[in-house]
CSV table of C-alpha atoms in Angstrom, one decimal:
chain,number,residue,atom,x,y,z
K,1,MET,CA,114.6,129.6,76.6
K,2,ASP,CA,116.4,131.6,79.2
K,3,PRO,CA,117.5,130.0,82.6
K,4,ILE,CA,115.1,132.1,84.6
K,5,SER,CA,112.1,130.8,82.7
K,6,LEU,CA,113.3,127.2,83.3
K,7,VAL,CA,113.7,127.8,87.0
K,8,MET,CA,110.2,129.3,87.2
K,9,ILE,CA,108.6,126.3,85.3
K,10,ALA,CA,110.5,123.9,87.6
K,11,LEU,CA,109.2,125.8,90.7
K,12,ILE,CA,105.7,125.7,89.5
K,13,GLY,CA,106.0,122.0,88.9
K,14,VAL,CA,107.4,121.4,92.4
K,15,LEU,CA,104.5,123.5,93.9
K,16,ILE,CA,101.9,121.4,91.9
K,17,ILE,CA,103.5,118.2,93.2
K,18,PHE,CA,103.4,119.4,96.8
K,19,MET,CA,99.8,120.4,96.4
K,20,PHE,CA,98.8,116.9,95.2
K,21,ARG,CA,100.8,115.3,98.1
K,22,ASN,CA,99.2,117.6,100.7
K,23,GLY,CA,95.7,116.8,99.3
K,24,LYS,CA,96.4,113.1,99.4
K,25,LYS,CA,97.6,113.3,103.1
K,26,ARG,CA,94.5,115.3,104.1
K,27,ARG,CA,92.2,112.8,102.4
K,28,GLN,CA,93.9,109.9,104.1
K,29,ALA,CA,93.6,111.6,107.5
K,30,MET,CA,89.9,112.3,106.9
K,31,GLU,CA,89.3,108.7,105.9
K,32,GLN,CA,91.1,107.5,109.1
K,33,LEU,CA,89.0,109.9,111.2
K,34,GLN,CA,85.7,108.8,109.6
K,35,SER,CA,86.6,105.1,110.0
K,36,GLY,CA,87.2,105.7,113.7
K,37,LEU,CA,83.7,107.0,114.3
K,38,ARG,CA,82.1,104.3,116.4
K,39,PRO,CA,79.7,104.4,119.3
K,40,GLY,CA,81.6,105.0,122.5
K,41,ALA,CA,84.5,107.0,120.9
K,42,GLY,CA,85.3,110.4,122.5
K,43,VAL,CA,85.3,113.2,119.9
K,44,MET,CA,85.9,116.9,119.7
K,45,LEU,CA,83.8,119.0,117.3
K,46,GLN,CA,85.4,121.7,115.2
K,47,SER,CA,83.6,124.2,117.4
K,48,GLY,CA,85.5,122.8,120.5
K,49,ILE,CA,82.6,120.8,122.0
K,50,PHE,CA,83.7,117.5,123.5
K,51,GLY,CA,81.4,114.5,123.5
K,52,ILE,CA,80.9,110.8,123.2
K,53,VAL,CA,79.5,109.2,120.0
K,54,GLU,CA,76.2,107.5,120.6
K,55,SER,CA,75.3,106.5,117.1
K,56,VAL,CA,76.5,107.0,113.5
K,57,ASP,CA,74.0,107.3,110.6
K,58,GLU,CA,76.0,106.4,107.5
K,59,GLU,CA,73.1,107.0,105.2
K,60,ASN,CA,72.4,110.6,106.2
K,61,ASN,CA,76.0,111.4,107.3
K,62,ARG,CA,74.9,112.3,110.8
K,63,VAL,CA,76.4,111.5,114.2
K,64,THR,CA,74.6,111.6,117.5
K,65,ILE,CA,76.9,112.9,120.3
K,66,LEU,CA,76.3,112.9,124.1
K,67,SER,CA,77.9,116.0,125.6
K,68,GLY,CA,77.2,116.4,129.3
K,69,ASP,CA,73.4,116.1,129.7
K,70,SER,CA,72.8,117.2,126.1
K,71,THR,CA,72.5,115.1,122.9
K,72,LEU,CA,73.7,116.7,119.7
K,73,VAL,CA,73.1,115.5,116.2
K,74,VAL,CA,75.8,116.8,113.9
K,75,HIS,CA,77.1,116.2,110.4
K,76,ARG,CA,80.0,113.8,110.2
K,77,ASN,CA,82.3,116.5,108.9
K,78,ALA,CA,81.7,118.7,112.0
K,79,ILE,CA,83.9,116.3,114.0
K,80,GLY,CA,87.4,117.8,114.3
K,81,GLN,CA,89.2,114.9,115.9
K,82,ILE,CA,88.8,111.7,117.9
K,83,THR,CA,90.1,112.2,121.4
K,84,ASP,CA,89.4,108.7,122.8
K,85,PRO,CA,89.2,106.0,120.1
K,86,VAL,CA,87.3,102.8,120.6
K,87,ASP,CA,89.3,99.7,119.8
K,88,ALA,CA,87.7,97.7,117.1
K,89,PRO,CA,86.9,94.1,118.0
K,90,VAL,CA,89.9,92.0,116.9
K,91,VAL,CA,88.8,89.2,114.6
K,92,GLU,CA,91.4,86.5,114.6
K,93,GLU,CA,91.6,84.6,111.5
K,94,PRO,CA,92.8,81.0,111.9
K,95,VAL,CA,96.3,80.6,110.7
K,96,VAL,CA,96.6,77.7,108.2
K,97,ALA,CA,100.0,76.1,108.1
K,98,PRO,CA,101.0,74.4,104.9
K,99,ASP,CA,100.6,71.0,106.6
K,100,ASP,CA,97.0,71.9,107.6
K,101,ASP,CA,95.7,71.5,104.1
K,102,PRO,CA,92.5,69.5,104.3
K,103,GLU,CA,93.6,67.4,101.3
K,104,PHE,CA,96.5,66.1,103.4
K,105,SER,CA,94.8,66.1,106.8
K,106,PRO,CA,95.4,63.3,109.4
K,107,LYS,CA,91.9,62.1,108.9
K,108,VAL,CA,92.6,61.2,105.3
K,109,VAL,CA,95.9,59.6,106.3
K,110,GLU,CA,94.1,57.6,109.0
K,111,GLU,CA,91.6,56.3,106.5
K,112,GLU,CA,94.4,55.2,104.2
K,113,ILE,CA,96.1,53.4,107.2
K,114,VAL,CA,92.8,51.6,108.0
K,115,VAL,CA,92.5,50.5,104.4
K,116,ILE,CA,96.1,49.3,104.4
K,117,ASP,CA,95.6,47.5,107.8
K,118,GLU,CA,92.4,45.8,106.4
K,119,ASP,CA,94.4,44.6,103.3
K,120,ARG,CA,97.2,43.3,105.5
K,121,ARG,CA,94.7,41.5,107.8
K,122,ALA,CA,93.0,39.9,104.8
K,123,ALA,CA,96.4,38.8,103.5
K,124,GLU,CA,97.3,37.4,106.9
K,125,SER,CA,94.0,35.5,107.2
K,126,ASP,CA,94.5,34.0,103.7
K,127,THR,CA,98.0,32.9,104.8
K,128,ALA,CA,96.6,31.4,108.0
K,129,GLU,CA,93.9,29.5,106.1
K,130,ARG,CA,96.5,28.2,103.7
K,131,SER,CA,98.8,27.1,106.5
K,132,ALA,CA,95.9,25.4,108.3
K,133,GLU,CA,95.0,23.5,105.2
K,134,GLU,CA,98.6,22.4,104.8
K,135,GLY,CA,98.8,21.4,108.5
K,136,ASP,CA,101.5,24.0,109.4
K,137,ASP,CA,101.6,24.6,113.1
K,138,ARG,CA,103.5,27.9,113.0
K,139,PRO,CA,101.9,31.2,113.9
K,140,ASN,CA,101.7,33.8,111.2
K,141,GLY,CA,104.8,35.7,110.5
K,142,GLU,CA,107.3,33.1,111.9
K,143,ALA,CA,109.9,31.7,109.6
K,144,PRO,CA,110.4,28.0,109.3
K,145,LYS,CA,112.9,26.6,111.8
K,146,ALA,CA,116.1,25.4,110.2
């Protein structure tokens, strides 16, 4: 193959790559535009008419627009751009820290502490009963005096 043919094939390949990239960018821009269609958003139709979105019918691909005193029903693709976007309500998800795992929550730890305290109290009462039987006058926990 001669060098001119290789250059021509390379140029055709580059053109095809740019066509795919351009199509992908257009598709993403259209998806972003369609996702921003919410009631209250200011839009401009491709014909140059400005209005405010009243409702969006996803099933029939229709948008009802209020322009001045008139109400227009247009196809979704007739919208050229969104001039005044409406902010989507921010849904805050609770942030779960690693130590907020329910398996290791303070409630579980408190129940374990209560069980340990009950075991300790039972052991102390057993010790107190034994010392009372033996006639020991010392309170619980005190060492014998030397």
